[in-house]
Amino acid sequence: MDAKDPIEQSSSPMVPPGSADCVEPCEAYLGMPAVYRSEAMRELMSVVVRVARSNAAVLITGESGVGKELIARALHHHSLRCSKPWVDVNCAALPEHLIESELFGYEKGAFSGAQGPKQGLFELADSGTLFLDEVGELEPRMQVKLLRVLDGVPYFRLGGVRKVTVDARIVTATNQNLEEAIRYGRFRSDLYHRLAQVHLHVPPLRERREDILPLAKFFLHQHDPSMRFALATVEAIANHDWPGNVRELRNTIVRAALLADGKELPPTLLSISGKVSTGQAAAPQANSLEAMEREMIFRVLSQTGGHHAKTAKVLGISRRTLTRKLKAYGIQNENHVTASRSEPERRTDRKAPQLATPVRG
Ligand SMILES: Nc1ncnc2c1ncn2[C@@H]1O[C@H](COP(=O)(O)OP(=O)(O)O)[C@@H](O)[C@H]1O
Ligand SMILES: [Mg+2]
């Protein structure tokens, strides 16, 4: 398993609301601070608070790094289940057979290596919230099984004979266009409608530019409260389009802060020149979005020396998604060093014991 991201490690507790370098509103949802100022995000968060109180299944869509997980956590935080378990799993990080045993659990001897019974994540999330991230990556057979369970059909642990029924609120997220995936037969439309009883879309950062500087200040302050931006740095940050969204912004600020000599951050450390916004431009066309994504992948690949695992991590996508995109964009592997296949990133492995513990709101 990869070592923990130094950027994650360097995060200090959130800045209290109202502090000089933070902007309202600033609240932490299960430890994830939320900073926003734009009307679009205010509106979205007010919908989150209203929807959270129901048991409706919520599908959160948006580009990678926009804050979908943060919205999912906010839904749990504001729900009547906030003192019950929060369990999250990244569907793209696990191969199909592992997803099944992780989600539904198994009995001793169900397969070689099953030395004892194990509860599935559905069971762990009973009476709480189960967050299925990157749900668009689920294989067809798992889609069928998931749909049945969501429809209230009891299931068996792998190798089990006892029926299990659970009451877990389902929140899912994807950066894929699921309507298109349905058209191409990659995603079941009945499952889509079951998951998207409420559909929340998180806009990309370039469509809510008022959030850019408050977020940038927040990340810098979180890293080192005594640091500040040079004027030209503020301009460069404000004018950049941030195709990798909040994740890219955070990584850029923290990296620059780590490299800075003094307490003032010069624009040269950002390495974001050449991606300046054209202002109130119309929404980018599909192919220009693709071009942005392709360029972004190239840029990060060259920054990481072609290291796929690191590239996927910086981009906030799974190795599998990266491989799919490299193939789709015809980016040749031989130009890059391919790291030996690391174990899939199993967030539940790292976090399950804590996540399964009731989180008090
Ligand atoms: N509004 C926000 N305020 C503070 N941090 C944010 C905000 N939105 C996203 N982030 C941070 O950006 C990173 C990416 O967010 P995440 O929710 O994982 O995005 P996604 O799931 O859409 O890829 C995380 O570190 C998250 O804490
Ligand atoms: Mg995510």
mmCIF file of C-alpha atoms and ligand atoms in Angstrom:
data_model
loop_
_atom_site.group_PDB
_atom_site.id
_atom_site.type_symbol
_atom_site.label_atom_id
_atom_site.label_comp_id
_atom_site.label_asym_id
_atom_site.label_seq_id
_atom_site.Cartn_x
_atom_site.Cartn_y
_atom_site.Cartn_z
ATOM 1 C CA MET A 1 0.000 0.000 0.000
ATOM 2 C CA ASP A 2 1.220 3.492 -0.770
ATOM 3 C CA ALA A 3 2.537 5.635 2.037
ATOM 4 C CA LYS A 4 0.146 8.310 3.187
ATOM 5 C CA ASP A 5 0.035 11.415 1.021
ATOM 6 C CA PRO A 6 2.363 14.020 2.600
ATOM 7 C CA ILE A 7 -0.245 16.611 1.799
ATOM 8 C CA GLU A 8 -2.866 14.736 3.788
ATOM 9 C CA GLN A 9 -0.343 14.426 6.610
ATOM 10 C CA SER A 10 0.406 18.094 6.644
ATOM 11 C CA SER A 11 -3.246 19.008 7.160
ATOM 12 C CA SER A 12 -3.784 20.612 10.513
ATOM 13 C CA PRO A 13 -7.169 20.999 12.192
ATOM 14 C CA MET A 14 -9.568 23.350 10.465
ATOM 15 C CA VAL A 15 -9.365 27.074 10.941
ATOM 16 C CA PRO A 16 -12.149 28.140 13.277
ATOM 17 C CA PRO A 17 -14.994 29.940 11.515
ATOM 18 C CA GLY A 18 -14.530 33.679 11.623
ATOM 19 C CA SER A 19 -10.733 33.569 11.835
ATOM 20 C CA ALA A 20 -8.980 36.207 9.770
ATOM 21 C CA ASP A 21 -7.822 33.867 7.038
ATOM 22 C CA CYS A 22 -10.955 31.847 6.729
ATOM 23 C CA VAL A 23 -14.237 32.756 5.178
ATOM 24 C CA GLU A 24 -17.664 31.864 6.254
ATOM 25 C CA PRO A 25 -19.167 29.344 5.994
ATOM 26 C CA CYS A 26 -16.532 26.969 7.262
ATOM 27 C CA GLU A 27 -17.624 23.789 8.928
ATOM 28 C CA ALA A 28 -16.096 20.318 9.113
ATOM 29 C CA TYR A 29 -18.076 17.319 7.983
ATOM 30 C CA LEU A 30 -16.656 14.174 9.585
ATOM 31 C CA GLY A 31 -13.311 15.926 9.692
ATOM 32 C CA MET A 32 -13.467 17.391 6.172
ATOM 33 C CA PRO A 33 -13.552 21.193 6.290
ATOM 34 C CA ALA A 34 -15.834 22.979 3.831
ATOM 35 C CA VAL A 35 -15.022 26.438 2.512
ATOM 36 C CA TYR A 36 -17.223 28.145 -0.039
ATOM 37 C CA ARG A 37 -18.532 31.559 -0.897
ATOM 38 C CA SER A 38 -20.233 31.169 -4.282
ATOM 39 C CA GLU A 39 -23.980 31.327 -4.642
ATOM 40 C CA ALA A 40 -23.914 27.925 -6.383
ATOM 41 C CA MET A 41 -22.278 26.224 -3.389
ATOM 42 C CA ARG A 42 -24.461 28.042 -0.846
ATOM 43 C CA GLU A 43 -27.520 26.842 -2.721
ATOM 44 C CA LEU A 44 -26.128 23.302 -2.960
ATOM 45 C CA MET A 45 -25.342 23.167 0.768
ATOM 46 C CA SER A 46 -28.816 24.354 1.653
ATOM 47 C CA VAL A 47 -30.263 21.546 -0.495
ATOM 48 C CA VAL A 48 -27.896 19.123 1.258
ATOM 49 C CA VAL A 49 -29.266 20.141 4.659
ATOM 50 C CA ARG A 50 -32.865 19.681 3.478
ATOM 51 C CA VAL A 51 -32.274 16.379 1.679
ATOM 52 C CA ALA A 52 -30.127 14.959 4.493
ATOM 53 C CA ARG A 53 -33.141 14.571 6.780
ATOM 54 C CA SER A 54 -34.836 12.143 4.407
ATOM 55 C CA ASN A 55 -33.743 8.613 3.669
ATOM 56 C CA ALA A 56 -33.614 9.278 -0.072
ATOM 57 C CA ALA A 57 -30.722 7.751 -1.992
ATOM 58 C CA VAL A 58 -28.506 10.563 -3.249
ATOM 59 C CA LEU A 59 -26.291 10.478 -6.329
ATOM 60 C CA ILE A 60 -23.578 13.139 -6.374
ATOM 61 C CA THR A 61 -21.995 13.954 -9.719
ATOM 62 C CA GLY A 62 -19.204 16.285 -10.729
ATOM 63 C CA GLU A 63 -15.661 16.280 -12.052
ATOM 64 C CA SER A 64 -12.853 14.737 -10.053
ATOM 65 C CA GLY A 65 -11.757 16.895 -7.125
ATOM 66 C CA VAL A 66 -14.831 19.139 -6.895
ATOM 67 C CA GLY A 67 -15.750 17.938 -3.401
ATOM 68 C CA LYS A 68 -18.232 15.111 -3.959
ATOM 69 C CA GLU A 69 -17.007 13.189 -0.952
ATOM 70 C CA LEU A 70 -17.296 16.298 1.148
ATOM 71 C CA ILE A 71 -20.950 16.648 0.092
ATOM 72 C CA ALA A 72 -21.544 12.973 0.928
ATOM 73 C CA ARG A 73 -20.065 13.504 4.380
ATOM 74 C CA ALA A 74 -22.170 16.639 4.846
ATOM 75 C CA LEU A 75 -25.288 14.585 4.006
ATOM 76 C CA HIS A 76 -24.436 12.125 6.777
ATOM 77 C CA HIS A 77 -23.512 14.921 9.186
ATOM 78 C CA HIS A 78 -26.900 16.626 8.758
ATOM 79 C CA SER A 79 -28.928 13.416 8.736
ATOM 80 C CA LEU A 80 -30.840 11.787 11.579
ATOM 81 C CA ARG A 81 -28.261 9.004 11.257
ATOM 82 C CA CYS A 82 -25.339 11.266 12.167
ATOM 83 C CA SER A 83 -24.555 9.345 15.359
ATOM 84 C CA LYS A 84 -24.637 6.030 13.481
ATOM 85 C CA PRO A 85 -21.878 4.533 11.306
ATOM 86 C CA TRP A 86 -20.496 6.220 8.224
ATOM 87 C CA VAL A 87 -18.857 3.682 5.906
ATOM 88 C CA ASP A 88 -17.221 4.539 2.606
ATOM 89 C CA VAL A 89 -15.873 2.393 -0.179
ATOM 90 C CA ASN A 90 -14.260 3.275 -3.478
ATOM 91 C CA CYS A 91 -15.762 0.964 -6.105
ATOM 92 C CA ALA A 92 -12.933 1.661 -8.570
ATOM 93 C CA ALA A 93 -10.195 0.628 -6.175
ATOM 94 C CA LEU A 94 -11.267 -2.986 -5.789
ATOM 95 C CA PRO A 95 -11.564 -5.795 -8.329
ATOM 96 C CA GLU A 96 -15.048 -7.273 -8.742
ATOM 97 C CA HIS A 97 -14.591 -10.334 -6.502
ATOM 98 C CA LEU A 98 -13.235 -8.198 -3.670
ATOM 99 C CA ILE A 99 -16.044 -5.655 -4.005
ATOM 100 C CA GLU A 100 -18.548 -8.451 -3.515
ATOM 101 C CA SER A 101 -16.910 -9.867 -0.401
ATOM 102 C CA GLU A 102 -16.250 -6.372 0.998
ATOM 103 C CA LEU A 103 -19.832 -5.240 0.486
ATOM 104 C CA PHE A 104 -21.662 -8.388 1.442
ATOM 105 C CA GLY A 105 -19.206 -10.176 3.741
ATOM 106 C CA TYR A 106 -18.413 -13.871 3.865
ATOM 107 C CA GLU A 107 -18.501 -16.942 6.058
ATOM 108 C CA LYS A 108 -15.548 -19.073 7.096
ATOM 109 C CA GLY A 109 -14.434 -21.270 4.190
ATOM 110 C CA ALA A 110 -16.398 -19.349 1.539
ATOM 111 C CA PHE A 111 -13.179 -19.238 -0.503
ATOM 112 C CA SER A 112 -9.573 -20.170 0.122
ATOM 113 C CA GLY A 113 -8.253 -17.610 2.565
ATOM 114 C CA ALA A 114 -11.612 -17.002 4.267
ATOM 115 C CA GLN A 115 -10.365 -18.183 7.639
ATOM 116 C CA GLY A 116 -13.185 -16.689 9.615
ATOM 117 C CA PRO A 117 -16.532 -14.971 9.037
ATOM 118 C CA LYS A 118 -16.465 -11.300 8.067
ATOM 119 C CA GLN A 119 -19.227 -8.732 8.117
ATOM 120 C CA GLY A 120 -19.744 -6.869 4.863
ATOM 121 C CA LEU A 121 -19.751 -3.086 4.633
ATOM 122 C CA PHE A 122 -23.530 -3.120 4.191
ATOM 123 C CA GLU A 123 -23.841 -4.744 7.605
ATOM 124 C CA LEU A 124 -21.318 -2.342 9.122
ATOM 125 C CA ALA A 125 -23.337 0.573 7.767
ATOM 126 C CA ASP A 126 -26.588 -0.743 9.235
ATOM 127 C CA SER A 127 -28.678 2.167 10.579
ATOM 128 C CA GLY A 128 -26.052 4.580 9.180
ATOM 129 C CA THR A 129 -24.831 5.720 5.759
ATOM 130 C CA LEU A 130 -22.967 3.724 3.109
ATOM 131 C CA PHE A 131 -21.062 5.887 0.615
ATOM 132 C CA LEU A 132 -20.209 4.156 -2.658
ATOM 133 C CA ASP A 133 -17.655 6.354 -4.408
ATOM 134 C CA GLU A 134 -17.022 5.986 -8.166
ATOM 135 C CA VAL A 135 -20.172 3.877 -8.468
ATOM 136 C CA GLY A 136 -19.988 4.143 -12.272
ATOM 137 C CA GLU A 137 -17.108 1.651 -12.161
ATOM 138 C CA LEU A 138 -19.238 -1.207 -10.809
ATOM 139 C CA GLU A 139 -19.303 -4.286 -13.030
ATOM 140 C CA PRO A 140 -22.704 -5.374 -14.457
ATOM 141 C CA ARG A 141 -23.092 -8.354 -12.119
ATOM 142 C CA MET A 142 -22.505 -6.200 -9.052
ATOM 143 C CA GLN A 143 -24.965 -3.650 -10.402
ATOM 144 C CA VAL A 144 -27.679 -6.340 -10.429
ATOM 145 C CA LYS A 145 -26.826 -7.501 -6.927
ATOM 146 C CA LEU A 146 -26.734 -3.964 -5.583
ATOM 147 C CA LEU A 147 -30.112 -3.167 -7.118
ATOM 148 C CA ARG A 148 -31.696 -6.205 -5.471
ATOM 149 C CA VAL A 149 -30.314 -5.309 -2.058
ATOM 150 C CA LEU A 150 -31.428 -1.700 -2.423
ATOM 151 C CA ASP A 151 -34.885 -2.955 -3.301
ATOM 152 C CA GLY A 152 -34.941 -4.626 0.122
ATOM 153 C CA VAL A 153 -34.274 -8.193 -1.031
ATOM 154 C CA PRO A 154 -32.335 -10.006 1.737
ATOM 155 C CA TYR A 155 -28.938 -11.292 0.715
ATOM 156 C CA PHE A 156 -26.497 -13.936 1.915
ATOM 157 C CA ARG A 157 -22.896 -13.393 2.921
ATOM 158 C CA LEU A 158 -20.653 -15.286 0.493
ATOM 159 C CA GLY A 159 -20.897 -18.929 1.500
ATOM 160 C CA GLY A 160 -23.597 -18.036 4.018
ATOM 161 C CA VAL A 161 -26.983 -19.603 4.682
ATOM 162 C CA ARG A 162 -28.477 -16.889 6.912
ATOM 163 C CA LYS A 163 -30.358 -14.084 5.188
ATOM 164 C CA VAL A 164 -29.170 -10.577 6.004
ATOM 165 C CA THR A 165 -31.293 -7.437 5.790
ATOM 166 C CA VAL A 166 -29.851 -4.021 6.458
ATOM 167 C CA ASP A 167 -31.075 -0.477 6.743
ATOM 168 C CA ALA A 168 -28.327 1.689 5.294
ATOM 169 C CA ARG A 169 -28.816 5.037 3.638
ATOM 170 C CA ILE A 170 -27.082 4.928 0.274
ATOM 171 C CA VAL A 171 -25.094 7.858 -1.045
ATOM 172 C CA THR A 172 -23.158 7.392 -4.279
ATOM 173 C CA ALA A 173 -20.802 9.544 -6.342
ATOM 174 C CA THR A 174 -19.352 9.447 -9.807
ATOM 175 C CA ASN A 175 -17.403 11.661 -12.188
ATOM 176 C CA GLN A 176 -18.756 9.664 -15.127
ATOM 177 C CA ASN A 177 -21.681 10.680 -17.259
ATOM 178 C CA LEU A 178 -24.038 7.910 -16.194
ATOM 179 C CA GLU A 179 -26.719 8.818 -18.748
ATOM 180 C CA GLU A 180 -24.132 8.194 -21.435
ATOM 181 C CA ALA A 181 -22.982 4.993 -19.707
ATOM 182 C CA ILE A 182 -26.625 3.848 -19.795
ATOM 183 C CA ARG A 183 -26.844 4.621 -23.522
ATOM 184 C CA TYR A 184 -23.737 2.530 -24.131
ATOM 185 C CA GLY A 185 -25.103 -0.298 -21.970
ATOM 186 C CA ARG A 186 -22.409 0.065 -19.319
ATOM 187 C CA PHE A 187 -24.742 1.088 -16.514
ATOM 188 C CA ARG A 188 -28.240 -0.170 -15.698
ATOM 189 C CA SER A 189 -30.916 2.474 -15.971
ATOM 190 C CA ASP A 190 -33.021 0.855 -13.205
ATOM 191 C CA LEU A 191 -30.064 1.093 -10.820
ATOM 192 C CA TYR A 192 -29.436 4.681 -11.882
ATOM 193 C CA HIS A 193 -33.011 5.659 -11.003
ATOM 194 C CA ARG A 194 -32.787 3.815 -7.695
ATOM 195 C CA LEU A 195 -29.537 5.606 -6.786
ATOM 196 C CA ALA A 196 -30.561 9.026 -8.043
ATOM 197 C CA GLN A 197 -33.746 9.560 -6.039
ATOM 198 C CA VAL A 198 -32.035 12.877 -5.469
ATOM 199 C CA HIS A 199 -29.310 14.017 -7.854
ATOM 200 C CA LEU A 200 -26.848 16.651 -6.658
ATOM 201 C CA HIS A 201 -24.332 18.114 -9.080
ATOM 202 C CA VAL A 202 -21.198 19.830 -7.783
ATOM 203 C CA PRO A 203 -20.027 22.437 -10.300
ATOM 204 C CA PRO A 204 -16.348 22.623 -11.285
ATOM 205 C CA LEU A 205 -14.283 25.337 -9.638
ATOM 206 C CA ARG A 206 -14.002 27.355 -12.888
ATOM 207 C CA GLU A 207 -17.791 27.796 -12.797
ATOM 208 C CA ARG A 208 -17.734 29.152 -9.224
ATOM 209 C CA ARG A 209 -14.690 31.358 -9.304
ATOM 210 C CA GLU A 210 -15.626 33.193 -6.078
ATOM 211 C CA ASP A 211 -14.581 30.051 -4.208
ATOM 212 C CA ILE A 212 -11.029 29.960 -5.603
ATOM 213 C CA LEU A 213 -9.320 32.545 -3.399
ATOM 214 C CA PRO A 214 -11.096 31.677 -0.146
ATOM 215 C CA LEU A 215 -10.096 28.057 -0.700
ATOM 216 C CA ALA A 216 -6.515 28.994 -1.598
ATOM 217 C CA LYS A 217 -6.197 31.138 1.541
ATOM 218 C CA PHE A 218 -7.722 28.380 3.597
ATOM 219 C CA PHE A 219 -5.258 25.757 2.348
ATOM 220 C CA LEU A 220 -2.265 28.046 2.870
ATOM 221 C CA HIS A 221 -3.424 29.004 6.349
ATOM 222 C CA GLN A 222 -4.033 25.347 7.160
ATOM 223 C CA HIS A 223 -0.478 24.549 6.094
ATOM 224 C CA ASP A 224 1.235 27.462 7.798
ATOM 225 C CA PRO A 225 -0.780 30.336 9.291
ATOM 226 C CA SER A 226 2.218 32.675 9.081
ATOM 227 C CA MET A 227 2.520 32.418 5.276
ATOM 228 C CA ARG A 228 0.887 34.706 2.738
ATOM 229 C CA PHE A 229 0.526 35.063 -1.041
ATOM 230 C CA ALA A 230 2.411 37.663 -3.072
ATOM 231 C CA LEU A 231 0.020 39.894 -5.037
ATOM 232 C CA ALA A 232 1.014 38.294 -8.347
ATOM 233 C CA THR A 233 0.362 34.867 -6.823
ATOM 234 C CA VAL A 234 -3.174 35.881 -5.887
ATOM 235 C CA GLU A 235 -3.737 37.017 -9.479
ATOM 236 C CA ALA A 236 -2.347 33.805 -10.940
ATOM 237 C CA ILE A 237 -4.491 31.683 -8.636
ATOM 238 C CA ALA A 238 -7.625 33.683 -9.361
ATOM 239 C CA ASN A 239 -7.104 33.517 -13.136
ATOM 240 C CA HIS A 240 -6.318 29.832 -13.392
ATOM 241 C CA ASP A 241 -9.053 27.425 -14.491
ATOM 242 C CA TRP A 242 -8.151 24.601 -12.086
ATOM 243 C CA PRO A 243 -9.131 21.625 -14.262
ATOM 244 C CA GLY A 244 -8.318 19.324 -11.321
ATOM 245 C CA ASN A 245 -10.645 21.462 -9.188
ATOM 246 C CA VAL A 246 -10.279 21.832 -5.417
ATOM 247 C CA ARG A 247 -7.912 18.870 -5.196
ATOM 248 C CA GLU A 248 -5.533 20.458 -7.698
ATOM 249 C CA LEU A 249 -5.789 23.806 -5.936
ATOM 250 C CA ARG A 250 -5.001 22.264 -2.565
ATOM 251 C CA ASN A 251 -2.087 20.210 -3.916
ATOM 252 C CA THR A 252 -0.663 23.215 -5.774
ATOM 253 C CA ILE A 253 -0.812 25.502 -2.737
ATOM 254 C CA VAL A 254 0.647 22.955 -0.324
ATOM 255 C CA ARG A 255 3.454 21.968 -2.725
ATOM 256 C CA ALA A 256 4.316 25.620 -3.337
ATOM 257 C CA ALA A 257 4.259 26.303 0.404
ATOM 258 C CA LEU A 258 6.592 23.365 1.016
ATOM 259 C CA LEU A 259 9.017 24.709 -1.597
ATOM 260 C CA ALA A 260 8.859 28.361 -0.534
ATOM 261 C CA ASP A 261 11.959 29.979 0.914
ATOM 262 C CA GLY A 262 10.357 32.716 2.934
ATOM 263 C CA LYS A 263 6.921 33.514 4.250
ATOM 264 C CA GLU A 264 5.636 35.038 0.995
ATOM 265 C CA LEU A 265 4.629 32.645 -1.769
ATOM 266 C CA PRO A 266 5.881 33.825 -5.208
ATOM 267 C CA PRO A 267 3.819 32.956 -8.345
ATOM 268 C CA THR A 268 6.723 31.007 -9.869
ATOM 269 C CA LEU A 269 6.226 28.222 -7.346
ATOM 270 C CA LEU A 270 2.697 27.533 -8.535
ATOM 271 C CA SER A 271 3.726 26.229 -11.981
ATOM 272 C CA ILE A 272 0.296 26.900 -13.401
ATOM 273 C CA SER A 273 1.137 29.403 -16.144
ATOM 274 C CA GLY A 274 -0.544 28.995 -19.501
ATOM 275 C CA LYS A 275 -3.920 27.947 -18.131
ATOM 276 C CA VAL A 276 -5.494 31.299 -17.674
ATOM 277 C CA SER A 277 -9.225 31.755 -17.725
ATOM 278 C CA THR A 278 -10.873 33.667 -20.505
ATOM 279 C CA GLY A 279 -13.275 35.118 -17.950
ATOM 280 C CA GLN A 280 -17.005 34.581 -18.338
ATOM 281 C CA ALA A 281 -16.573 32.138 -21.197
ATOM 282 C CA ALA A 282 -19.375 29.818 -22.171
ATOM 283 C CA ALA A 283 -19.255 26.321 -20.739
ATOM 284 C CA PRO A 284 -16.409 24.388 -22.355
ATOM 285 C CA GLN A 285 -17.396 21.958 -25.088
ATOM 286 C CA ALA A 286 -17.098 18.244 -24.491
ATOM 287 C CA ASN A 287 -13.943 17.925 -26.571
ATOM 288 C CA SER A 288 -12.230 20.868 -24.873
ATOM 289 C CA LEU A 289 -12.977 19.254 -21.515
ATOM 290 C CA GLU A 290 -11.349 16.111 -22.822
ATOM 291 C CA ALA A 291 -8.392 18.126 -24.017
ATOM 292 C CA MET A 292 -8.084 19.642 -20.558
ATOM 293 C CA GLU A 293 -8.206 16.250 -18.930
ATOM 294 C CA ARG A 294 -5.638 14.860 -21.358
ATOM 295 C CA GLU A 295 -3.320 17.788 -20.754
ATOM 296 C CA MET A 296 -3.760 17.451 -17.021
ATOM 297 C CA ILE A 297 -2.839 13.765 -17.135
ATOM 298 C CA PHE A 298 0.231 14.570 -19.257
ATOM 299 C CA ARG A 299 1.295 17.303 -16.879
ATOM 300 C CA VAL A 300 1.000 15.159 -13.773
ATOM 301 C CA LEU A 301 2.665 12.203 -15.496
ATOM 302 C CA SER A 302 5.646 14.339 -16.326
ATOM 303 C CA GLN A 303 5.722 15.774 -12.784
ATOM 304 C CA THR A 304 5.787 12.271 -11.311
ATOM 305 C CA GLY A 305 8.313 10.977 -13.841
ATOM 306 C CA GLY A 306 5.675 8.741 -15.397
ATOM 307 C CA HIS A 307 4.809 7.004 -12.127
ATOM 308 C CA HIS A 308 1.271 5.721 -12.570
ATOM 309 C CA ALA A 309 0.387 5.134 -8.921
ATOM 310 C CA LYS A 310 1.585 8.620 -7.936
ATOM 311 C CA THR A 311 -0.129 10.185 -10.948
ATOM 312 C CA ALA A 312 -3.425 8.538 -10.063
ATOM 313 C CA LYS A 313 -3.058 9.744 -6.494
ATOM 314 C CA VAL A 314 -2.336 13.352 -7.449
ATOM 315 C CA LEU A 315 -5.266 13.332 -9.877
ATOM 316 C CA GLY A 316 -7.492 11.776 -7.259
ATOM 317 C CA ILE A 317 -8.501 8.868 -9.447
ATOM 318 C CA SER A 318 -7.921 5.151 -9.149
ATOM 319 C CA ARG A 319 -5.128 3.335 -10.977
ATOM 320 C CA ARG A 320 -7.823 1.573 -12.978
ATOM 321 C CA THR A 321 -9.433 4.833 -14.060
ATOM 322 C CA LEU A 322 -6.010 6.225 -14.995
ATOM 323 C CA THR A 323 -5.232 3.148 -17.089
ATOM 324 C CA ARG A 324 -8.605 3.466 -18.838
ATOM 325 C CA LYS A 325 -8.007 7.135 -19.577
ATOM 326 C CA LEU A 326 -4.421 6.544 -20.804
ATOM 327 C CA LYS A 327 -5.807 3.954 -23.185
ATOM 328 C CA ALA A 328 -8.676 6.186 -24.298
ATOM 329 C CA TYR A 329 -6.306 9.100 -24.963
ATOM 330 C CA GLY A 330 -3.742 6.861 -26.651
ATOM 331 C CA ILE A 331 -1.023 7.855 -24.197
ATOM 332 C CA GLN A 332 1.685 5.249 -24.711
ATOM 333 C CA ASN A 333 3.003 3.363 -21.703
ATOM 334 C CA GLU A 334 6.534 2.966 -23.033
ATOM 335 C CA ASN A 335 7.146 6.686 -22.581
ATOM 336 C CA HIS A 336 6.605 6.360 -18.893
ATOM 337 C CA VAL A 337 7.902 4.262 -16.079
ATOM 338 C CA THR A 338 5.090 2.027 -14.919
ATOM 339 C CA ALA A 339 5.246 1.314 -11.222
ATOM 340 C CA SER A 340 4.750 -2.265 -10.173
ATOM 341 C CA ARG A 341 1.097 -2.867 -9.427
ATOM 342 C CA SER A 342 0.504 -1.771 -5.878
ATOM 343 C CA GLU A 343 -2.260 -3.195 -3.800
ATOM 344 C CA PRO A 344 -5.531 -1.515 -4.610
ATOM 345 C CA GLU A 345 -6.227 1.481 -2.483
ATOM 346 C CA ARG A 346 -8.647 0.059 0.023
ATOM 347 C CA ARG A 347 -9.991 2.972 1.918
ATOM 348 C CA THR A 348 -12.200 0.703 3.912
ATOM 349 C CA ASP A 349 -9.165 -1.281 5.038
ATOM 350 C CA ARG A 350 -7.533 1.809 6.329
ATOM 351 C CA LYS A 351 -10.596 3.356 7.795
ATOM 352 C CA ALA A 352 -13.165 0.651 8.413
ATOM 353 C CA PRO A 353 -12.518 0.233 12.133
ATOM 354 C CA GLN A 354 -12.960 3.973 12.710
ATOM 355 C CA LEU A 355 -15.660 4.404 10.109
ATOM 356 C CA ALA A 356 -17.694 1.605 11.555
ATOM 357 C CA THR A 357 -17.555 3.326 14.914
ATOM 358 C CA PRO A 358 -20.516 5.604 15.409
ATOM 359 C CA VAL A 359 -19.572 9.160 14.521
ATOM 360 C CA ARG A 360 -21.335 11.673 16.705
ATOM 361 C CA GLY A 361 -22.592 14.821 15.090
HETATM 362 N N1 LIG B 1 -15.447 23.332 -0.348
HETATM 363 C C1 LIG B 1 -14.323 22.757 0.087
HETATM 364 N N2 LIG B 1 -13.681 23.261 1.155
HETATM 365 C C2 LIG B 1 -12.522 22.713 1.598
HETATM 366 N N3 LIG B 1 -11.940 21.651 1.034
HETATM 367 C C3 LIG B 1 -12.542 21.100 -0.035
HETATM 368 C C4 LIG B 1 -13.763 21.624 -0.565
HETATM 369 N N4 LIG B 1 -14.128 20.866 -1.626
HETATM 370 C C5 LIG B 1 -13.177 19.925 -1.761
HETATM 371 N N5 LIG B 1 -12.228 20.058 -0.813
HETATM 372 C C6 LIG B 1 -11.031 19.232 -0.642
HETATM 373 O O1 LIG B 1 -10.560 18.878 -1.938
HETATM 374 C C7 LIG B 1 -10.141 17.512 -1.969
HETATM 375 C C8 LIG B 1 -10.979 16.776 -2.989
HETATM 376 O O2 LIG B 1 -12.327 16.703 -2.526
HETATM 377 P P1 LIG B 1 -13.210 15.376 -2.681
HETATM 378 O O3 LIG B 1 -14.467 15.540 -1.900
HETATM 379 O O4 LIG B 1 -12.389 14.163 -2.372
HETATM 380 O O5 LIG B 1 -13.492 15.458 -4.260
HETATM 381 P P2 LIG B 1 -14.150 14.404 -5.236
HETATM 382 O O6 LIG B 1 -14.756 13.318 -4.366
HETATM 383 O O7 LIG B 1 -15.174 15.180 -5.995
HETATM 384 O O8 LIG B 1 -13.050 13.910 -6.123
HETATM 385 C C9 LIG B 1 -10.327 16.980 -0.548
HETATM 386 O O9 LIG B 1 -9.109 17.111 0.133
HETATM 387 C C10 LIG B 1 -11.352 17.912 0.047
HETATM 388 O O10 LIG B 1 -11.240 18.007 1.437
HETATM 389 MG MG MG B 2 -13.775 11.273 -4.631
#
